[in-house]
PDB file of C-alpha atoms in Angstrom:
ATOM      1  CA  MET A   1     -21.680 -12.372  12.034  1.00  0.00           C
ATOM      2  CA  GLU A   2     -19.035 -14.247  10.047  1.00  0.00           C
ATOM      3  CA  ASN A   3     -18.965 -11.410   7.514  1.00  0.00           C
ATOM      4  CA  TRP A   4     -17.757  -9.086  10.276  1.00  0.00           C
ATOM      5  CA  LEU A   5     -15.177 -11.437  11.748  1.00  0.00           C
ATOM      6  CA  GLU A   6     -12.360 -10.688   9.303  1.00  0.00           C
ATOM      7  CA  PRO A   7     -12.861  -6.889   9.325  1.00  0.00           C
ATOM      8  CA  ALA A   8     -12.969  -6.939  13.132  1.00  0.00           C
ATOM      9  CA  LEU A   9      -9.790  -9.004  13.388  1.00  0.00           C
ATOM     10  CA  LEU A  10      -8.008  -6.774  10.883  1.00  0.00           C
ATOM     11  CA  ALA A  11      -9.143  -3.700  12.821  1.00  0.00           C
ATOM     12  CA  ILE A  12      -7.594  -5.145  15.984  1.00  0.00           C
ATOM     13  CA  LEU A  13      -4.431  -6.036  14.071  1.00  0.00           C
ATOM     14  CA  GLY A  14      -4.325  -2.559  12.598  1.00  0.00           C
ATOM     15  CA  ALA A  15      -4.583  -0.972  16.049  1.00  0.00           C
ATOM     16  CA  VAL A  16      -1.723  -3.144  17.327  1.00  0.00           C
ATOM     17  CA  ILE A  17       0.403  -2.235  14.320  1.00  0.00           C
ATOM     18  CA  GLY A  18      -0.552   1.395  14.832  1.00  0.00           C
ATOM     19  CA  SER A  19       0.710   1.268  18.415  1.00  0.00           C
ATOM     20  CA  PHE A  20       4.142   0.250  17.148  1.00  0.00           C
ATOM     21  CA  LEU A  21       4.078   2.756  14.290  1.00  0.00           C
ATOM     22  CA  ALA A  22       3.307   5.592  16.709  1.00  0.00           C
ATOM     23  CA  THR A  23       6.366   4.670  18.742  1.00  0.00           C
ATOM     24  CA  VAL A  24       8.478   4.632  15.573  1.00  0.00           C
ATOM     25  CA  ALA A  25       7.110   8.023  14.477  1.00  0.00           C
ATOM     26  CA  ILE A  26       7.938   9.540  17.866  1.00  0.00           C
ATOM     27  CA  ARG A  27      11.391   8.005  18.323  1.00  0.00           C
ATOM     28  CA  TRP A  28      12.845   7.798  14.810  1.00  0.00           C
ATOM     29  CA  PRO A  29      13.119  11.557  14.147  1.00  0.00           C
ATOM     30  CA  ASP A  30      15.073  11.847  17.409  1.00  0.00           C
ATOM     31  CA  GLY A  31      17.464   9.079  16.418  1.00  0.00           C
ATOM     32  CA  ARG A  32      16.033   6.619  18.926  1.00  0.00           C
ATOM     33  CA  SER A  33      15.198   2.996  18.143  1.00  0.00           C
ATOM     34  CA  ALA A  34      11.632   1.793  18.555  1.00  0.00           C
ATOM     35  CA  ALA A  35      12.849  -1.794  18.923  1.00  0.00           C
ATOM     36  CA  ARG A  36      15.103  -1.139  21.900  1.00  0.00           C
ATOM     37  CA  GLY A  37      13.985  -0.279  25.377  1.00  0.00           C
ATOM     38  CA  ARG A  38      10.549  -0.669  26.868  1.00  0.00           C
ATOM     39  CA  SER A  39       7.944   2.061  26.621  1.00  0.00           C
ATOM     40  CA  ALA A  40       8.141   4.564  29.459  1.00  0.00           C
ATOM     41  CA  CYS A  41       6.444   7.746  30.605  1.00  0.00           C
ATOM     42  CA  ASP A  42       8.090  10.825  29.093  1.00  0.00           C
ATOM     43  CA  GLY A  43       7.430  12.703  32.322  1.00  0.00           C
ATOM     44  CA  CYS A  44       8.708  10.479  35.135  1.00  0.00           C
ATOM     45  CA  GLY A  45      10.455   7.740  33.165  1.00  0.00           C
ATOM     46  CA  ARG A  46       8.443   4.918  34.723  1.00  0.00           C
ATOM     47  CA  THR A  47       8.285   1.794  32.571  1.00  0.00           C
ATOM     48  CA  LEU A  48       4.719   1.261  31.405  1.00  0.00           C
ATOM     49  CA  SER A  49       2.979  -1.987  32.244  1.00  0.00           C
ATOM     50  CA  VAL A  50       1.358  -4.287  29.710  1.00  0.00           C
ATOM     51  CA  VAL A  51      -2.070  -3.078  30.807  1.00  0.00           C
ATOM     52  CA  GLU A  52      -1.072   0.496  29.947  1.00  0.00           C
ATOM     53  CA  LEU A  53      -0.022  -0.501  26.428  1.00  0.00           C
ATOM     54  CA  VAL A  54      -3.306  -1.932  25.122  1.00  0.00           C
ATOM     55  CA  PRO A  55      -4.073   0.054  21.959  1.00  0.00           C
ATOM     56  CA  LEU A  56      -6.838   2.656  22.421  1.00  0.00           C
ATOM     57  CA  LEU A  57      -8.288   1.033  25.556  1.00  0.00           C
ATOM     58  CA  SER A  58      -5.346   2.118  27.698  1.00  0.00           C
ATOM     59  CA  HIS A  59      -5.785   5.703  26.548  1.00  0.00           C
ATOM     60  CA  VAL A  60      -9.433   5.651  27.570  1.00  0.00           C
ATOM     61  CA  ALA A  61      -8.685   4.001  30.909  1.00  0.00           C
ATOM     62  CA  THR A  62      -5.900   6.438  31.841  1.00  0.00           C
ATOM     63  CA  ARG A  63      -7.524   9.470  30.191  1.00  0.00           C
ATOM     64  CA  GLY A  64      -4.302   9.991  28.301  1.00  0.00           C
ATOM     65  CA  ARG A  65      -2.143  10.591  31.356  1.00  0.00           C
ATOM     66  CA  CYS A  66       0.514   8.701  33.302  1.00  0.00           C
ATOM     67  CA  ARG A  67      -0.944   7.001  36.367  1.00  0.00           C
ATOM     68  CA  THR A  68       2.131   7.932  38.431  1.00  0.00           C
ATOM     69  CA  CYS A  69       2.973  11.556  37.631  1.00  0.00           C
ATOM     70  CA  GLY A  70      -0.089  12.652  35.670  1.00  0.00           C
ATOM     71  CA  ALA A  71       1.973  13.767  32.682  1.00  0.00           C
ATOM     72  CA  ARG A  72       0.119  13.920  29.377  1.00  0.00           C
ATOM     73  CA  ILE A  73       0.817  10.954  27.110  1.00  0.00           C
ATOM     74  CA  ASP A  74       1.650  11.999  23.556  1.00  0.00           C
ATOM     75  CA  PRO A  75      -1.720  11.987  21.715  1.00  0.00           C
ATOM     76  CA  LEU A  76       0.006  10.697  18.588  1.00  0.00           C
ATOM     77  CA  HIS A  77      -0.199   7.244  20.189  1.00  0.00           C
ATOM     78  CA  TRP A  78      -3.984   6.975  20.245  1.00  0.00           C
ATOM     79  CA  GLN A  79      -4.356   8.891  16.988  1.00  0.00           C
ATOM     80  CA  VAL A  80      -2.156   6.471  15.049  1.00  0.00           C
ATOM     81  CA  GLU A  81      -3.713   3.478  16.827  1.00  0.00           C
ATOM     82  CA  LEU A  82      -7.182   4.655  15.773  1.00  0.00           C
ATOM     83  CA  ALA A  83      -5.993   5.282  12.230  1.00  0.00           C
ATOM     84  CA  GLY A  84      -4.450   1.799  12.173  1.00  0.00           C
ATOM     85  CA  ALA A  85      -7.737   0.267  13.289  1.00  0.00           C
ATOM     86  CA  LEU A  86      -9.563   2.113  10.501  1.00  0.00           C
ATOM     87  CA  VAL A  87      -6.958   0.926   7.984  1.00  0.00           C
ATOM     88  CA  GLY A  88      -7.540  -2.713   8.953  1.00  0.00           C
ATOM     89  CA  LEU A  89     -11.305  -2.289   9.060  1.00  0.00           C
ATOM     90  CA  GLY A  90     -11.355  -0.654   5.638  1.00  0.00           C
ATOM     91  CA  ALA A  91      -9.264  -3.435   4.116  1.00  0.00           C
ATOM     92  CA  GLY A  92     -11.504  -6.088   5.669  1.00  0.00           C
ATOM     93  CA  LEU A  93     -14.664  -4.441   4.344  1.00  0.00           C
ATOM     94  CA  ALA A  94     -13.282  -3.846   0.841  1.00  0.00           C
ATOM     95  CA  ALA A  95     -11.741  -7.292   0.331  1.00  0.00           C
ATOM     96  CA  ASP A  96     -11.010 -10.603   1.980  1.00  0.00           C
ATOM     97  CA  GLY A  97      -8.210 -13.116   2.348  1.00  0.00           C
ATOM     98  CA  MET A  98      -4.744 -12.118   1.198  1.00  0.00           C
ATOM     99  CA  THR A  99      -6.062  -9.047  -0.606  1.00  0.00           C
ATOM    100  CA  ALA A 100      -7.294  -7.655   2.713  1.00  0.00           C
ATOM    101  CA  VAL A 101      -3.953  -8.454   4.350  1.00  0.00           C
ATOM    102  CA  VAL A 102      -2.104  -6.699   1.520  1.00  0.00           C
ATOM    103  CA  GLY A 103      -4.396  -3.701   1.931  1.00  0.00           C
ATOM    104  CA  THR A 104      -3.658  -3.558   5.649  1.00  0.00           C
ATOM    105  CA  ALA A 105       0.060  -3.621   4.884  1.00  0.00           C
ATOM    106  CA  PHE A 106      -0.290  -0.805   2.341  1.00  0.00           C
ATOM    107  CA  GLY A 107      -2.328   1.309   4.727  1.00  0.00           C
ATOM    108  CA  SER A 108       0.104   0.674   7.583  1.00  0.00           C
ATOM    109  CA  LEU A 109       3.116   1.780   5.541  1.00  0.00           C
ATOM    110  CA  LEU A 110       1.240   4.891   4.445  1.00  0.00           C
ATOM    111  CA  LEU A 111       0.291   5.527   8.059  1.00  0.00           C
ATOM    112  CA  LEU A 112       3.927   5.402   9.159  1.00  0.00           C
ATOM    113  CA  LEU A 113       4.968   7.897   6.491  1.00  0.00           C
ATOM    114  CA  ALA A 114       1.980  10.131   7.249  1.00  0.00           C
ATOM    115  CA  ALA A 115       2.818  10.175  10.962  1.00  0.00           C
ATOM    116  CA  LEU A 116       6.490  10.922  10.323  1.00  0.00           C
ATOM    117  CA  ASP A 117       5.664  13.773   7.959  1.00  0.00           C
ATOM    118  CA  LEU A 118       3.071  15.158  10.348  1.00  0.00           C
ATOM    119  CA  ARG A 119       5.460  14.891  13.270  1.00  0.00           C
ATOM    120  CA  ALA A 120       8.734  16.018  11.731  1.00  0.00           C
ATOM    121  CA  PHE A 121       8.105  17.006   8.077  1.00  0.00           C
ATOM    122  CA  TRP A 122      10.226  13.988   7.195  1.00  0.00           C
ATOM    123  CA  LEU A 123       9.710  11.187   4.673  1.00  0.00           C
ATOM    124  CA  PRO A 124      12.738   8.912   5.142  1.00  0.00           C
ATOM    125  CA  ASP A 125      13.976   7.126   2.040  1.00  0.00           C
ATOM    126  CA  ARG A 126      14.051   3.793   3.854  1.00  0.00           C
ATOM    127  CA  ALA A 127      10.342   3.918   4.621  1.00  0.00           C
ATOM    128  CA  THR A 128       9.414   5.216   1.166  1.00  0.00           C
ATOM    129  CA  GLY A 129      11.641   2.600  -0.465  1.00  0.00           C
ATOM    130  CA  LEU A 130       9.950  -0.150   1.535  1.00  0.00           C
ATOM    131  CA  LEU A 131       6.572   1.125   0.370  1.00  0.00           C
ATOM    132  CA  ALA A 132       7.787   1.087  -3.244  1.00  0.00           C
ATOM    133  CA  LEU A 133       9.216  -2.439  -3.048  1.00  0.00           C
ATOM    134  CA  ALA A 134       6.082  -3.739  -1.352  1.00  0.00           C
ATOM    135  CA  GLY A 135       4.014  -2.158  -4.113  1.00  0.00           C
ATOM    136  CA  LEU A 136       5.918  -4.038  -6.785  1.00  0.00           C
ATOM    137  CA  ALA A 137       5.717  -7.295  -4.830  1.00  0.00           C
ATOM    138  CA  SER A 138       1.961  -6.948  -4.332  1.00  0.00           C
ATOM    139  CA  ALA A 139       1.418  -7.079  -8.108  1.00  0.00           C
ATOM    140  CA  VAL A 140       1.386 -10.881  -7.905  1.00  0.00           C
ATOM    141  CA  ILE A 141      -1.620 -10.790  -5.558  1.00  0.00           C
ATOM    142  CA  VAL A 142      -3.769  -7.721  -6.286  1.00  0.00           C
ATOM    143  CA  PRO A 143      -4.456  -5.397  -9.248  1.00  0.00           C
ATOM    144  CA  PRO A 144      -3.406  -3.322 -11.123  1.00  0.00           C
ATOM    145  CA  PRO A 145      -0.982  -5.136 -13.462  1.00  0.00           C
ATOM    146  CA  LEU A 146       2.750  -4.512 -13.230  1.00  0.00           C
ATOM    147  CA  GLY A 147       2.861  -2.342 -16.359  1.00  0.00           C
ATOM    148  CA  ASP A 148       0.320   0.112 -14.942  1.00  0.00           C
ATOM    149  CA  ARG A 149       2.271   0.221 -11.688  1.00  0.00           C
ATOM    150  CA  LEU A 150       5.577   1.010 -13.386  1.00  0.00           C
ATOM    151  CA  ILE A 151       3.986   3.825 -15.362  1.00  0.00           C
ATOM    152  CA  GLY A 152       2.340   5.052 -12.159  1.00  0.00           C
ATOM    153  CA  GLY A 153       5.632   5.017 -10.289  1.00  0.00           C
ATOM    154  CA  ALA A 154       7.434   6.996 -12.969  1.00  0.00           C
ATOM    155  CA  ALA A 155       4.547   9.426 -13.529  1.00  0.00           C
ATOM    156  CA  GLY A 156       4.010  10.011  -9.819  1.00  0.00           C
ATOM    157  CA  PHE A 157       7.640  10.848  -9.145  1.00  0.00           C
ATOM    158  CA  ALA A 158       8.170  12.903 -12.305  1.00  0.00           C
ATOM    159  CA  SER A 159       5.033  15.021 -11.935  1.00  0.00           C
ATOM    160  CA  LEU A 160       5.789  16.279  -8.424  1.00  0.00           C
ATOM    161  CA  TRP A 161       9.521  16.563  -9.114  1.00  0.00           C
ATOM    162  CA  LEU A 162       8.846  18.842 -12.076  1.00  0.00           C
ATOM    163  CA  ILE A 163       6.424  20.959 -10.042  1.00  0.00           C
ATOM    164  CA  ALA A 164       8.951  21.283  -7.218  1.00  0.00           C
ATOM    165  CA  ALA A 165      11.771  22.150  -9.641  1.00  0.00           C
ATOM    166  CA  GLY A 166       9.625  24.730 -11.404  1.00  0.00           C
ATOM    167  CA  TYR A 167       8.625  26.369  -8.125  1.00  0.00           C
ATOM    168  CA  ARG A 168      12.240  26.457  -6.952  1.00  0.00           C
ATOM    169  CA  ARG A 169      13.321  28.133 -10.176  1.00  0.00           C
ATOM    170  CA  TRP A 170      10.451  30.606 -10.051  1.00  0.00           C
ATOM    171  CA  ARG A 171      10.604  31.590  -6.353  1.00  0.00           C
ATOM    172  CA  ALA A 172      14.254  30.764  -5.575  1.00  0.00           C
ATOM    173  CA  ARG A 173      13.192  28.628  -2.602  1.00  0.00           C
ATOM    174  CA  ASP A 174      11.798  25.181  -1.969  1.00  0.00           C
ATOM    175  CA  GLY A 175       8.041  24.837  -1.970  1.00  0.00           C
ATOM    176  CA  MET A 176       7.914  21.073  -1.611  1.00  0.00           C
ATOM    177  CA  GLY A 177       9.988  18.553   0.291  1.00  0.00           C
ATOM    178  CA  GLY A 178      12.216  16.171  -1.628  1.00  0.00           C
ATOM    179  CA  GLY A 179      10.383  13.176  -0.188  1.00  0.00           C
ATOM    180  CA  ASP A 180       6.989  14.066  -1.662  1.00  0.00           C
ATOM    181  CA  PRO A 181       7.789  13.067  -5.274  1.00  0.00           C
ATOM    182  CA  LYS A 182       9.281   9.804  -4.030  1.00  0.00           C
ATOM    183  CA  LEU A 183       6.174   9.094  -1.988  1.00  0.00           C
ATOM    184  CA  LEU A 184       3.823   9.720  -4.912  1.00  0.00           C
ATOM    185  CA  GLY A 185       6.041   7.495  -7.050  1.00  0.00           C
ATOM    186  CA  ALA A 186       5.785   4.727  -4.457  1.00  0.00           C
ATOM    187  CA  ILE A 187       2.010   5.206  -4.309  1.00  0.00           C
ATOM    188  CA  GLY A 188       1.913   4.893  -8.101  1.00  0.00           C
ATOM    189  CA  LEU A 189       3.618   1.506  -7.786  1.00  0.00           C
ATOM    190  CA  TRP A 190       0.628   0.406  -5.691  1.00  0.00           C
ATOM    191  CA  ILE A 191      -2.338   1.920  -7.489  1.00  0.00           C
ATOM    192  CA  GLY A 192      -1.068   2.436 -11.054  1.00  0.00           C
ATOM    193  CA  TRP A 193      -1.217   5.602 -13.120  1.00  0.00           C
ATOM    194  CA  ARG A 194      -4.972   5.888 -13.625  1.00  0.00           C
ATOM    195  CA  MET A 195      -5.741   6.784 -10.003  1.00  0.00           C
ATOM    196  CA  LEU A 196      -2.889   9.250  -9.521  1.00  0.00           C
ATOM    197  CA  PRO A 197      -4.751  12.411 -10.651  1.00  0.00           C
ATOM    198  CA  ALA A 198      -7.560  11.609  -8.209  1.00  0.00           C
ATOM    199  CA  VAL A 199      -5.057  11.100  -5.370  1.00  0.00           C
ATOM    200  CA  VAL A 200      -3.299  14.410  -5.984  1.00  0.00           C
ATOM    201  CA  THR A 201      -6.623  16.249  -6.332  1.00  0.00           C
ATOM    202  CA  ALA A 202      -7.980  14.698  -3.143  1.00  0.00           C
ATOM    203  CA  ALA A 203      -4.765  15.542  -1.262  1.00  0.00           C
ATOM    204  CA  ALA A 204      -5.019  19.168  -2.398  1.00  0.00           C
ATOM    205  CA  LEU A 205      -8.673  19.362  -1.337  1.00  0.00           C
ATOM    206  CA  ILE A 206      -7.847  17.895   2.075  1.00  0.00           C
ATOM    207  CA  GLY A 207      -5.096  20.466   2.452  1.00  0.00           C
ATOM    208  CA  LEU A 208      -7.503  23.269   1.497  1.00  0.00           C
ATOM    209  CA  ALA A 209     -10.003  22.003   4.067  1.00  0.00           C
ATOM    210  CA  VAL A 210      -7.283  22.022   6.737  1.00  0.00           C
ATOM    211  CA  VAL A 211      -6.293  25.603   5.872  1.00  0.00           C
ATOM    212  CA  LEU A 212      -9.930  26.742   6.015  1.00  0.00           C
ATOM    213  CA  ALA A 213     -10.452  24.967   9.338  1.00  0.00           C
ATOM    214  CA  MET A 214      -7.363  26.683  10.751  1.00  0.00           C
ATOM    215  CA  ALA A 215      -8.665  30.041   9.573  1.00  0.00           C
ATOM    216  CA  VAL A 216     -12.047  29.426  11.207  1.00  0.00           C
ATOM    217  CA  ALA A 217     -10.243  28.440  14.410  1.00  0.00           C
ATOM    218  CA  LYS A 218      -8.343  31.758  14.170  1.00  0.00           C
ATOM    219  CA  ARG A 219      -5.032  30.000  13.635  1.00  0.00           C
ATOM    220  CA  PRO A 220      -4.485  30.911   9.989  1.00  0.00           C
ATOM    221  CA  LEU A 221      -1.483  29.563   8.094  1.00  0.00           C
ATOM    222  CA  ASP A 222       0.792  32.435   7.073  1.00  0.00           C
ATOM    223  CA  ARG A 223       2.546  32.638   3.713  1.00  0.00           C
ATOM    224  CA  HIS A 224       5.663  31.045   5.176  1.00  0.00           C
ATOM    225  CA  GLY A 225       3.723  28.199   6.777  1.00  0.00           C
ATOM    226  CA  ALA A 226       3.699  24.659   5.446  1.00  0.00           C
ATOM    227  CA  LEU A 227       1.484  21.621   5.455  1.00  0.00           C
ATOM    228  CA  PRO A 228       2.875  18.067   5.447  1.00  0.00           C
ATOM    229  CA  PHE A 229       1.926  17.200   1.871  1.00  0.00           C
ATOM    230  CA  GLY A 230       3.121  13.626   2.355  1.00  0.00           C
ATOM    231  CA  THR A 231       0.489  13.193   5.065  1.00  0.00           C
ATOM    232  CA  LEU A 232      -2.158  14.536   2.708  1.00  0.00           C
ATOM    233  CA  LEU A 233      -1.025  12.209  -0.101  1.00  0.00           C
ATOM    234  CA  ALA A 234      -1.150   9.211   2.235  1.00  0.00           C
ATOM    235  CA  ALA A 235      -4.619  10.184   3.459  1.00  0.00           C
ATOM    236  CA  ALA A 236      -5.841  10.333  -0.146  1.00  0.00           C
ATOM    237  CA  ALA A 237      -4.017   7.249  -1.446  1.00  0.00           C
ATOM    238  CA  TYR A 238      -5.492   4.609   0.850  1.00  0.00           C
ATOM    239  CA  PRO A 239      -9.170   5.360   0.049  1.00  0.00           C
ATOM    240  CA  ALA A 240      -8.166   5.347  -3.619  1.00  0.00           C
ATOM    241  CA  TRP A 241      -6.713   1.842  -3.211  1.00  0.00           C
ATOM    242  CA  LEU A 242      -9.873   0.663  -1.441  1.00  0.00           C
ATOM    243  CA  LEU A 243     -12.019   2.094  -4.232  1.00  0.00           C
ATOM    244  CA  MET A 244      -9.841   0.453  -6.884  1.00  0.00           C
ATOM    245  CA  ILE A 245     -10.065  -2.933  -5.183  1.00  0.00           C
ATOM    246  CA  GLY A 246     -13.810  -2.584  -4.736  1.00  0.00           C
ATOM    247  CA  MET A 247     -14.273  -1.803  -8.429  1.00  0.00           C
ATOM    248  CA  ALA A 248     -12.087  -4.765  -9.410  1.00  0.00           C
ATOM    249  CA  SER A 249     -14.020  -7.232  -7.243  1.00  0.00           C
TER     250      SER A 249
END
């Protein structure tokens, strides 16, 4: 039982963090602060009670709708809360102590960027910069060594920047957002250079799976459509970190 205590606590913590991150992802693109003003129904404006703000459980209890007007609550809330719980659980199962806490922090920052890119195709420099700085700071607690991280940061940014520049020159239009190279560079500062090819490959495979699923659902992506590549990179990077930590243990 004790072996499950830390993963369970980190899962709960991750869900709580996810609740806040969902609010940030919904409000920030609209220029609203997540730290100001209490949560309210988007339909009738009623301030939500504490009971209605319990991560995941409130969604189940209310069936995802406001108890007053019946308006649908943005599903991004429960989706990010669930992802946050899985981030904490994964960190608790892969490691313990401060390493698990660091892993939860890494996953939470990735989750914020993934939600923002999914919601608004936006990877703000402030969030990516925080991820990068945290990656450098974490070198004193978890592997890989600082040298590998610095190479990973430079290689991650340069590789996607060159691909984006080449595509722009070839097609005379952007094929990748300017935040994607910065995000991969920040990821490289966490996991080092050795894991970067696996992260990019996994992100591409996830994207391919999404496109195929959309085609099967008869909602194919046209040639002018776009996928949030930052979300795909984040989804691939966290399992890579867990694998790296597991191999180092």
